[in-house]
């Protein structure tokens, strides 16, 4: 095997015990750095409303190689390979992910400082992680995050809900979530379309974020206008950078993976 063909990182699957059930996680570790030179702060990924570890695809490995850091992703309870749940999400589930489940993952892996990156609803969770642990969060990165509910958000979810009336679409979810697929779909559509959720926003949380922040958003995101990353940048209490990606929709890290990996790794390289 030539040097260029050698794996740039190793991946290990790890189960994390939580009082409500086991969480599946995976950690990517760069192979080109010794343990003594590996940055102590990992990058932790938080997936979107229909996501899981496997749906990050090659992004975590590429990010680990580009930054020289450990990258950790986990399936939220009820998603992917994590244990199922039979309850409905409470209206505080975005903040609760930071307080409860992220905190458990953090204790299991034993890291204090961290960088957190979230996609879509995972971006809102990442903001809450930064606010919940302000002394330990070194940076927060959001990709296609929603900061509030606007007409485009509601319209996009309603269209998706209609499309998922097709059994073939549910079968696609089953490939990643198994028997939990219907719960995963309802946890997204029924929560976000609930009248009581209409007033949700990141407005109260963002001023508590004091670390550097990078907000990435596709210009044509079907679930949110560019007002979302702009608001995230404006209300954050630390240095903030907003990047709007042209010709891109709700999945920038899949649509333009090289661009996003470069943006994120360059941003992380500037951290103190």
PDB file of C-alpha atoms in Angstrom:
ATOM      1  CA  UNK A   1       0.000   0.000   0.000  1.00  0.00           C
ATOM      2  CA  UNK A   2       1.388   3.381  -0.988  1.00  0.00           C
ATOM      3  CA  UNK A   3       1.465   6.263   1.459  1.00  0.00           C
ATOM      4  CA  UNK A   4      -1.327   7.996  -0.480  1.00  0.00           C
ATOM      5  CA  UNK A   5      -3.508   4.857  -0.206  1.00  0.00           C
ATOM      6  CA  UNK A   6      -3.007   4.480   3.540  1.00  0.00           C
ATOM      7  CA  UNK A   7      -6.101   5.195   5.669  1.00  0.00           C
ATOM      8  CA  UNK A   8      -6.064   8.719   7.047  1.00  0.00           C
ATOM      9  CA  UNK A   9      -8.080   7.792  10.128  1.00  0.00           C
ATOM     10  CA  UNK A  10      -9.523   4.857  12.000  1.00  0.00           C
ATOM     11  CA  UNK A  11     -13.171   4.503  12.988  1.00  0.00           C
ATOM     12  CA  UNK A  12     -14.420   2.771  16.120  1.00  0.00           C
ATOM     13  CA  UNK A  13     -18.022   2.046  17.093  1.00  0.00           C
ATOM     14  CA  UNK A  14     -18.810   2.608  20.776  1.00  0.00           C
ATOM     15  CA  UNK A  15     -22.009   2.213  22.800  1.00  0.00           C
ATOM     16  CA  UNK A  16     -22.855   4.889  25.338  1.00  0.00           C
ATOM     17  CA  UNK A  17     -25.125   4.023  28.256  1.00  0.00           C
ATOM     18  CA  UNK A  18     -27.870   6.499  29.135  1.00  0.00           C
ATOM     19  CA  UNK A  19     -30.605   6.016  31.770  1.00  0.00           C
ATOM     20  CA  UNK A  20     -33.216   6.001  28.982  1.00  0.00           C
ATOM     21  CA  UNK A  21     -31.349   3.625  26.651  1.00  0.00           C
ATOM     22  CA  UNK A  22     -28.118   2.913  24.799  1.00  0.00           C
ATOM     23  CA  UNK A  23     -26.738   5.420  22.314  1.00  0.00           C
ATOM     24  CA  UNK A  24     -24.710   4.283  19.309  1.00  0.00           C
ATOM     25  CA  UNK A  25     -21.627   6.367  18.559  1.00  0.00           C
ATOM     26  CA  UNK A  26     -18.597   6.304  16.293  1.00  0.00           C
ATOM     27  CA  UNK A  27     -15.248   8.038  16.705  1.00  0.00           C
ATOM     28  CA  UNK A  28     -12.801   8.792  13.886  1.00  0.00           C
ATOM     29  CA  UNK A  29      -9.160   9.261  14.918  1.00  0.00           C
ATOM     30  CA  UNK A  30      -6.522  10.617  12.493  1.00  0.00           C
ATOM     31  CA  UNK A  31      -3.661   8.221  11.854  1.00  0.00           C
ATOM     32  CA  UNK A  32      -1.149  10.891  10.857  1.00  0.00           C
ATOM     33  CA  UNK A  33      -0.776  12.256  14.397  1.00  0.00           C
ATOM     34  CA  UNK A  34       0.533  10.606  17.523  1.00  0.00           C
ATOM     35  CA  UNK A  35      -1.536  10.554  20.679  1.00  0.00           C
ATOM     36  CA  UNK A  36       0.702  13.184  22.264  1.00  0.00           C
ATOM     37  CA  UNK A  37       0.060  15.693  19.430  1.00  0.00           C
ATOM     38  CA  UNK A  38      -3.670  15.010  19.020  1.00  0.00           C
ATOM     39  CA  UNK A  39      -5.741  18.072  20.028  1.00  0.00           C
ATOM     40  CA  UNK A  40      -7.596  17.399  23.260  1.00  0.00           C
ATOM     41  CA  UNK A  41     -10.859  18.892  21.992  1.00  0.00           C
ATOM     42  CA  UNK A  42     -12.780  16.572  19.664  1.00  0.00           C
ATOM     43  CA  UNK A  43     -15.384  17.718  17.151  1.00  0.00           C
ATOM     44  CA  UNK A  44     -18.804  16.337  18.097  1.00  0.00           C
ATOM     45  CA  UNK A  45     -21.439  16.016  15.352  1.00  0.00           C
ATOM     46  CA  UNK A  46     -25.195  16.369  15.966  1.00  0.00           C
ATOM     47  CA  UNK A  47     -27.418  15.036  13.183  1.00  0.00           C
ATOM     48  CA  UNK A  48     -30.612  16.388  11.631  1.00  0.00           C
ATOM     49  CA  UNK A  49     -34.247  15.346  12.189  1.00  0.00           C
ATOM     50  CA  UNK A  50     -34.073  12.249   9.979  1.00  0.00           C
ATOM     51  CA  UNK A  51     -30.357  11.630  10.428  1.00  0.00           C
ATOM     52  CA  UNK A  52     -28.008   9.221  12.148  1.00  0.00           C
ATOM     53  CA  UNK A  53     -24.293   8.386  12.217  1.00  0.00           C
ATOM     54  CA  UNK A  54     -24.354   6.489   8.924  1.00  0.00           C
ATOM     55  CA  UNK A  55     -26.063   9.355   7.103  1.00  0.00           C
ATOM     56  CA  UNK A  56     -23.076  11.622   7.744  1.00  0.00           C
ATOM     57  CA  UNK A  57     -21.410   9.329   5.179  1.00  0.00           C
ATOM     58  CA  UNK A  58     -17.780  10.346   4.459  1.00  0.00           C
ATOM     59  CA  UNK A  59     -17.994  13.777   6.063  1.00  0.00           C
ATOM     60  CA  UNK A  60     -16.689  12.815   9.551  1.00  0.00           C
ATOM     61  CA  UNK A  61     -13.684  10.936   8.132  1.00  0.00           C
ATOM     62  CA  UNK A  62     -12.815  13.809   5.809  1.00  0.00           C
ATOM     63  CA  UNK A  63     -13.226  16.329   8.620  1.00  0.00           C
ATOM     64  CA  UNK A  64     -11.010  14.289  10.941  1.00  0.00           C
ATOM     65  CA  UNK A  65      -8.296  14.041   8.290  1.00  0.00           C
ATOM     66  CA  UNK A  66      -8.478  17.756   7.432  1.00  0.00           C
ATOM     67  CA  UNK A  67      -8.399  19.005  11.035  1.00  0.00           C
ATOM     68  CA  UNK A  68      -6.195  16.350  12.631  1.00  0.00           C
ATOM     69  CA  UNK A  69      -8.797  15.924  15.388  1.00  0.00           C
ATOM     70  CA  UNK A  70     -10.990  13.181  16.711  1.00  0.00           C
ATOM     71  CA  UNK A  71     -14.525  13.421  15.358  1.00  0.00           C
ATOM     72  CA  UNK A  72     -17.365  11.869  17.357  1.00  0.00           C
ATOM     73  CA  UNK A  73     -20.898  11.319  16.059  1.00  0.00           C
ATOM     74  CA  UNK A  74     -23.780   9.630  17.841  1.00  0.00           C
ATOM     75  CA  UNK A  75     -27.331   8.551  17.086  1.00  0.00           C
ATOM     76  CA  UNK A  76     -29.809  10.367  19.273  1.00  0.00           C
ATOM     77  CA  UNK A  77     -32.079   8.094  21.292  1.00  0.00           C
ATOM     78  CA  UNK A  78     -34.752   6.730  18.942  1.00  0.00           C
ATOM     79  CA  UNK A  79     -32.596   7.196  15.825  1.00  0.00           C
ATOM     80  CA  UNK A  80     -30.270   4.986  13.805  1.00  0.00           C
ATOM     81  CA  UNK A  81     -28.821   2.149  15.874  1.00  0.00           C
ATOM     82  CA  UNK A  82     -29.597   3.710  19.251  1.00  0.00           C
ATOM     83  CA  UNK A  83     -32.334   2.199  21.379  1.00  0.00           C
ATOM     84  CA  UNK A  84     -35.937   3.026  20.465  1.00  0.00           C
ATOM     85  CA  UNK A  85     -38.208   5.333  22.394  1.00  0.00           C
ATOM     86  CA  UNK A  86     -41.988   5.233  22.521  1.00  0.00           C
ATOM     87  CA  UNK A  87     -42.685   8.712  23.850  1.00  0.00           C
ATOM     88  CA  UNK A  88     -43.260  11.902  21.912  1.00  0.00           C
ATOM     89  CA  UNK A  89     -40.657  14.657  21.876  1.00  0.00           C
ATOM     90  CA  UNK A  90     -41.367  17.403  24.367  1.00  0.00           C
ATOM     91  CA  UNK A  91     -41.275  20.967  23.133  1.00  0.00           C
ATOM     92  CA  UNK A  92     -37.956  21.497  24.914  1.00  0.00           C
ATOM     93  CA  UNK A  93     -36.230  18.594  23.155  1.00  0.00           C
ATOM     94  CA  UNK A  94     -33.603  20.756  21.425  1.00  0.00           C
ATOM     95  CA  UNK A  95     -32.307  22.226  24.681  1.00  0.00           C
ATOM     96  CA  UNK A  96     -32.754  18.883  26.466  1.00  0.00           C
ATOM     97  CA  UNK A  97     -30.389  17.169  24.026  1.00  0.00           C
ATOM     98  CA  UNK A  98     -27.582  19.393  25.302  1.00  0.00           C
ATOM     99  CA  UNK A  99     -28.445  18.983  28.980  1.00  0.00           C
ATOM    100  CA  UNK A 100     -29.028  15.253  28.992  1.00  0.00           C
ATOM    101  CA  UNK A 101     -27.781  13.198  26.057  1.00  0.00           C
ATOM    102  CA  UNK A 102     -24.823  15.293  24.875  1.00  0.00           C
ATOM    103  CA  UNK A 103     -23.711  15.590  28.495  1.00  0.00           C
ATOM    104  CA  UNK A 104     -23.792  11.789  28.810  1.00  0.00           C
ATOM    105  CA  UNK A 105     -21.747  11.304  25.637  1.00  0.00           C
ATOM    106  CA  UNK A 106     -19.259  13.850  26.952  1.00  0.00           C
ATOM    107  CA  UNK A 107     -18.858  12.010  30.264  1.00  0.00           C
ATOM    108  CA  UNK A 108     -18.489   8.664  28.518  1.00  0.00           C
ATOM    109  CA  UNK A 109     -15.679   9.850  26.241  1.00  0.00           C
ATOM    110  CA  UNK A 110     -14.063  11.833  29.039  1.00  0.00           C
ATOM    111  CA  UNK A 111     -13.411  15.107  27.217  1.00  0.00           C
ATOM    112  CA  UNK A 112     -13.836  18.515  28.801  1.00  0.00           C
ATOM    113  CA  UNK A 113     -13.199  20.987  25.978  1.00  0.00           C
ATOM    114  CA  UNK A 114     -14.970  20.368  22.677  1.00  0.00           C
ATOM    115  CA  UNK A 115     -16.024  21.785  19.318  1.00  0.00           C
ATOM    116  CA  UNK A 116     -19.630  21.075  18.384  1.00  0.00           C
ATOM    117  CA  UNK A 117     -21.062  20.928  14.857  1.00  0.00           C
ATOM    118  CA  UNK A 118     -24.740  20.411  14.112  1.00  0.00           C
ATOM    119  CA  UNK A 119     -26.786  20.056  10.939  1.00  0.00           C
ATOM    120  CA  UNK A 120     -30.360  21.395  10.718  1.00  0.00           C
ATOM    121  CA  UNK A 121     -32.038  20.768  14.107  1.00  0.00           C
ATOM    122  CA  UNK A 122     -28.631  19.517  15.220  1.00  0.00           C
ATOM    123  CA  UNK A 123     -27.425  23.081  14.695  1.00  0.00           C
ATOM    124  CA  UNK A 124     -29.925  24.320  17.250  1.00  0.00           C
ATOM    125  CA  UNK A 125     -28.733  21.584  19.585  1.00  0.00           C
ATOM    126  CA  UNK A 126     -25.123  22.643  18.988  1.00  0.00           C
ATOM    127  CA  UNK A 127     -25.999  26.218  19.972  1.00  0.00           C
ATOM    128  CA  UNK A 128     -27.583  24.883  23.165  1.00  0.00           C
ATOM    129  CA  UNK A 129     -24.466  22.804  23.905  1.00  0.00           C
ATOM    130  CA  UNK A 130     -22.327  25.949  23.606  1.00  0.00           C
ATOM    131  CA  UNK A 131     -24.695  27.826  25.921  1.00  0.00           C
ATOM    132  CA  UNK A 132     -24.945  24.955  28.398  1.00  0.00           C
ATOM    133  CA  UNK A 133     -21.157  24.509  28.695  1.00  0.00           C
ATOM    134  CA  UNK A 134     -19.732  27.978  27.948  1.00  0.00           C
ATOM    135  CA  UNK A 135     -16.388  27.399  29.654  1.00  0.00           C
ATOM    136  CA  UNK A 136     -15.677  24.205  27.711  1.00  0.00           C
ATOM    137  CA  UNK A 137     -17.090  24.823  24.237  1.00  0.00           C
ATOM    138  CA  UNK A 138     -14.235  26.104  22.071  1.00  0.00           C
ATOM    139  CA  UNK A 139     -16.346  26.704  18.955  1.00  0.00           C
ATOM    140  CA  UNK A 140     -19.769  25.994  17.494  1.00  0.00           C
ATOM    141  CA  UNK A 141     -20.529  25.327  13.821  1.00  0.00           C
ATOM    142  CA  UNK A 142     -24.034  25.198  12.401  1.00  0.00           C
ATOM    143  CA  UNK A 143     -24.943  23.865   8.963  1.00  0.00           C
ATOM    144  CA  UNK A 144     -28.446  24.666   7.622  1.00  0.00           C
ATOM    145  CA  UNK A 145     -29.693  25.362  11.150  1.00  0.00           C
ATOM    146  CA  UNK A 146     -33.103  26.816  11.914  1.00  0.00           C
ATOM    147  CA  UNK A 147     -33.190  29.701  14.387  1.00  0.00           C
ATOM    148  CA  UNK A 148     -36.977  30.082  14.413  1.00  0.00           C
ATOM    149  CA  UNK A 149     -40.012  28.889  12.446  1.00  0.00           C
ATOM    150  CA  UNK A 150     -40.749  30.805   9.285  1.00  0.00           C
ATOM    151  CA  UNK A 151     -43.186  30.104   6.461  1.00  0.00           C
ATOM    152  CA  UNK A 152     -40.494  28.376   4.397  1.00  0.00           C
ATOM    153  CA  UNK A 153     -39.727  26.010   7.290  1.00  0.00           C
ATOM    154  CA  UNK A 154     -43.364  25.013   7.737  1.00  0.00           C
ATOM    155  CA  UNK A 155     -43.964  24.681   3.991  1.00  0.00           C
ATOM    156  CA  UNK A 156     -40.899  22.479   3.546  1.00  0.00           C
ATOM    157  CA  UNK A 157     -41.944  20.145   6.362  1.00  0.00           C
ATOM    158  CA  UNK A 158     -45.504  19.887   5.044  1.00  0.00           C
ATOM    159  CA  UNK A 159     -44.219  18.983   1.592  1.00  0.00           C
ATOM    160  CA  UNK A 160     -41.907  16.356   3.080  1.00  0.00           C
ATOM    161  CA  UNK A 161     -44.749  14.923   5.180  1.00  0.00           C
ATOM    162  CA  UNK A 162     -46.856  14.513   2.047  1.00  0.00           C
ATOM    163  CA  UNK A 163     -43.982  12.853   0.179  1.00  0.00           C
ATOM    164  CA  UNK A 164     -43.543  10.354   2.996  1.00  0.00           C
ATOM    165  CA  UNK A 165     -47.059   9.062   2.384  1.00  0.00           C
ATOM    166  CA  UNK A 166     -45.286   6.984  -0.260  1.00  0.00           C
ATOM    167  CA  UNK A 167     -44.173   3.685   1.303  1.00  0.00           C
ATOM    168  CA  UNK A 168     -40.991   3.787  -0.774  1.00  0.00           C
ATOM    169  CA  UNK A 169     -39.914   6.890   1.119  1.00  0.00           C
ATOM    170  CA  UNK A 170     -40.517   5.175   4.461  1.00  0.00           C
ATOM    171  CA  UNK A 171     -38.496   2.207   3.203  1.00  0.00           C
ATOM    172  CA  UNK A 172     -35.563   4.579   2.680  1.00  0.00           C
ATOM    173  CA  UNK A 173     -35.804   5.597   6.330  1.00  0.00           C
ATOM    174  CA  UNK A 174     -36.008   1.957   7.423  1.00  0.00           C
ATOM    175  CA  UNK A 175     -32.582   1.325   5.900  1.00  0.00           C
ATOM    176  CA  UNK A 176     -31.105   3.562   8.583  1.00  0.00           C
ATOM    177  CA  UNK A 177     -33.630   3.485  11.431  1.00  0.00           C
ATOM    178  CA  UNK A 178     -35.186   0.020  11.110  1.00  0.00           C
ATOM    179  CA  UNK A 179     -38.487  -0.385  12.931  1.00  0.00           C
ATOM    180  CA  UNK A 180     -38.040   3.110  14.388  1.00  0.00           C
ATOM    181  CA  UNK A 181     -38.567   4.777  10.983  1.00  0.00           C
ATOM    182  CA  UNK A 182     -42.175   5.839  11.531  1.00  0.00           C
ATOM    183  CA  UNK A 183     -41.343   7.232  14.985  1.00  0.00           C
ATOM    184  CA  UNK A 184     -38.420   9.189  13.504  1.00  0.00           C
ATOM    185  CA  UNK A 185     -40.643  10.719  10.823  1.00  0.00           C
ATOM    186  CA  UNK A 186     -43.416  11.640  13.268  1.00  0.00           C
ATOM    187  CA  UNK A 187     -40.908  13.057  15.744  1.00  0.00           C
ATOM    188  CA  UNK A 188     -39.913  15.519  13.029  1.00  0.00           C
ATOM    189  CA  UNK A 189     -43.155  16.439  11.295  1.00  0.00           C
ATOM    190  CA  UNK A 190     -45.610  16.272  14.205  1.00  0.00           C
ATOM    191  CA  UNK A 191     -43.335  18.153  16.597  1.00  0.00           C
ATOM    192  CA  UNK A 192     -42.388  20.973  14.226  1.00  0.00           C
ATOM    193  CA  UNK A 193     -45.936  21.373  12.896  1.00  0.00           C
ATOM    194  CA  UNK A 194     -47.526  21.386  16.360  1.00  0.00           C
ATOM    195  CA  UNK A 195     -49.205  24.736  17.152  1.00  0.00           C
ATOM    196  CA  UNK A 196     -47.457  24.860  20.548  1.00  0.00           C
ATOM    197  CA  UNK A 197     -44.060  24.709  18.812  1.00  0.00           C
ATOM    198  CA  UNK A 198     -44.733  27.758  16.630  1.00  0.00           C
ATOM    199  CA  UNK A 199     -43.042  30.174  19.041  1.00  0.00           C
ATOM    200  CA  UNK A 200     -39.820  28.164  19.390  1.00  0.00           C
ATOM    201  CA  UNK A 201     -36.620  30.018  18.562  1.00  0.00           C
ATOM    202  CA  UNK A 202     -32.943  30.284  19.458  1.00  0.00           C
ATOM    203  CA  UNK A 203     -33.368  33.946  20.469  1.00  0.00           C
ATOM    204  CA  UNK A 204     -33.043  33.307  24.250  1.00  0.00           C
ATOM    205  CA  UNK A 205     -30.071  30.959  23.839  1.00  0.00           C
ATOM    206  CA  UNK A 206     -27.775  32.663  21.339  1.00  0.00           C
ATOM    207  CA  UNK A 207     -26.686  35.543  23.641  1.00  0.00           C
ATOM    208  CA  UNK A 208     -25.298  32.875  25.991  1.00  0.00           C
ATOM    209  CA  UNK A 209     -22.890  31.663  23.285  1.00  0.00           C
ATOM    210  CA  UNK A 210     -19.541  33.368  23.806  1.00  0.00           C
ATOM    211  CA  UNK A 211     -17.207  31.119  21.790  1.00  0.00           C
ATOM    212  CA  UNK A 212     -16.347  31.584  18.096  1.00  0.00           C
ATOM    213  CA  UNK A 213     -19.214  30.584  15.815  1.00  0.00           C
ATOM    214  CA  UNK A 214     -19.460  29.636  12.149  1.00  0.00           C
ATOM    215  CA  UNK A 215     -22.928  29.523  10.552  1.00  0.00           C
ATOM    216  CA  UNK A 216     -23.095  27.818   7.140  1.00  0.00           C
ATOM    217  CA  UNK A 217     -26.248  27.910   5.019  1.00  0.00           C
ATOM    218  CA  UNK A 218     -27.238  27.004   1.473  1.00  0.00           C
ATOM    219  CA  UNK A 219     -28.688  29.914  -0.488  1.00  0.00           C
ATOM    220  CA  UNK A 220     -31.619  27.784  -1.667  1.00  0.00           C
ATOM    221  CA  UNK A 221     -32.248  25.861   1.562  1.00  0.00           C
ATOM    222  CA  UNK A 222     -35.829  24.601   1.355  1.00  0.00           C
ATOM    223  CA  UNK A 223     -36.277  24.682   5.152  1.00  0.00           C
ATOM    224  CA  UNK A 224     -35.033  28.157   5.937  1.00  0.00           C
ATOM    225  CA  UNK A 225     -33.974  31.442   4.354  1.00  0.00           C
ATOM    226  CA  UNK A 226     -30.613  33.080   4.912  1.00  0.00           C
ATOM    227  CA  UNK A 227     -32.220  35.020   7.770  1.00  0.00           C
ATOM    228  CA  UNK A 228     -31.481  31.994   9.970  1.00  0.00           C
ATOM    229  CA  UNK A 229     -27.653  32.065   9.779  1.00  0.00           C
ATOM    230  CA  UNK A 230     -27.716  35.857   9.812  1.00  0.00           C
ATOM    231  CA  UNK A 231     -29.701  35.843  13.049  1.00  0.00           C
ATOM    232  CA  UNK A 232     -27.423  33.198  14.547  1.00  0.00           C
ATOM    233  CA  UNK A 233     -24.446  35.407  13.780  1.00  0.00           C
ATOM    234  CA  UNK A 234     -26.108  38.620  15.001  1.00  0.00           C
ATOM    235  CA  UNK A 235     -27.360  37.299  18.334  1.00  0.00           C
ATOM    236  CA  UNK A 236     -24.306  35.246  19.261  1.00  0.00           C
ATOM    237  CA  UNK A 237     -22.210  36.948  21.932  1.00  0.00           C
ATOM    238  CA  UNK A 238     -18.855  35.874  20.539  1.00  0.00           C
ATOM    239  CA  UNK A 239     -17.000  36.333  17.254  1.00  0.00           C
ATOM    240  CA  UNK A 240     -19.275  35.043  14.491  1.00  0.00           C
ATOM    241  CA  UNK A 241     -18.827  34.269  10.816  1.00  0.00           C
ATOM    242  CA  UNK A 242     -21.687  33.593   8.379  1.00  0.00           C
ATOM    243  CA  UNK A 243     -21.113  31.742   5.114  1.00  0.00           C
ATOM    244  CA  UNK A 244     -23.895  31.526   2.497  1.00  0.00           C
ATOM    245  CA  UNK A 245     -23.137  28.844  -0.095  1.00  0.00           C
ATOM    246  CA  UNK A 246     -24.512  29.561  -3.599  1.00  0.00           C
ATOM    247  CA  UNK A 247     -26.300  26.872  -5.635  1.00  0.00           C
ATOM    248  CA  UNK A 248     -26.822  24.822  -2.470  1.00  0.00           C
ATOM    249  CA  UNK A 249     -29.876  23.529  -0.628  1.00  0.00           C
ATOM    250  CA  UNK A 250     -30.364  21.882   2.795  1.00  0.00           C
ATOM    251  CA  UNK A 251     -27.428  19.451   2.672  1.00  0.00           C
ATOM    252  CA  UNK A 252     -24.291  21.537   2.055  1.00  0.00           C
ATOM    253  CA  UNK A 253     -21.980  18.872   3.508  1.00  0.00           C
ATOM    254  CA  UNK A 254     -23.323  16.351   0.960  1.00  0.00           C
ATOM    255  CA  UNK A 255     -23.848  18.707  -1.956  1.00  0.00           C
ATOM    256  CA  UNK A 256     -20.434  20.401  -1.673  1.00  0.00           C
ATOM    257  CA  UNK A 257     -18.429  18.288   0.780  1.00  0.00           C
ATOM    258  CA  UNK A 258     -14.997  19.627  -0.188  1.00  0.00           C
ATOM    259  CA  UNK A 259     -16.160  23.221   0.221  1.00  0.00           C
ATOM    260  CA  UNK A 260     -17.671  22.571   3.645  1.00  0.00           C
ATOM    261  CA  UNK A 261     -14.707  20.547   4.946  1.00  0.00           C
ATOM    262  CA  UNK A 262     -12.368  23.351   3.857  1.00  0.00           C
ATOM    263  CA  UNK A 263     -14.566  26.047   5.434  1.00  0.00           C
ATOM    264  CA  UNK A 264     -14.810  24.178   8.736  1.00  0.00           C
ATOM    265  CA  UNK A 265     -11.144  23.151   8.911  1.00  0.00           C
ATOM    266  CA  UNK A 266      -9.944  26.673   8.043  1.00  0.00           C
ATOM    267  CA  UNK A 267     -12.241  28.099  10.729  1.00  0.00           C
ATOM    268  CA  UNK A 268     -10.983  25.652  13.326  1.00  0.00           C
ATOM    269  CA  UNK A 269      -7.375  26.436  12.390  1.00  0.00           C
ATOM    270  CA  UNK A 270      -7.940  30.063  13.476  1.00  0.00           C
ATOM    271  CA  UNK A 271      -9.113  29.121  16.983  1.00  0.00           C
ATOM    272  CA  UNK A 272      -6.893  30.229  19.855  1.00  0.00           C
TER     273      UNK A 272
END
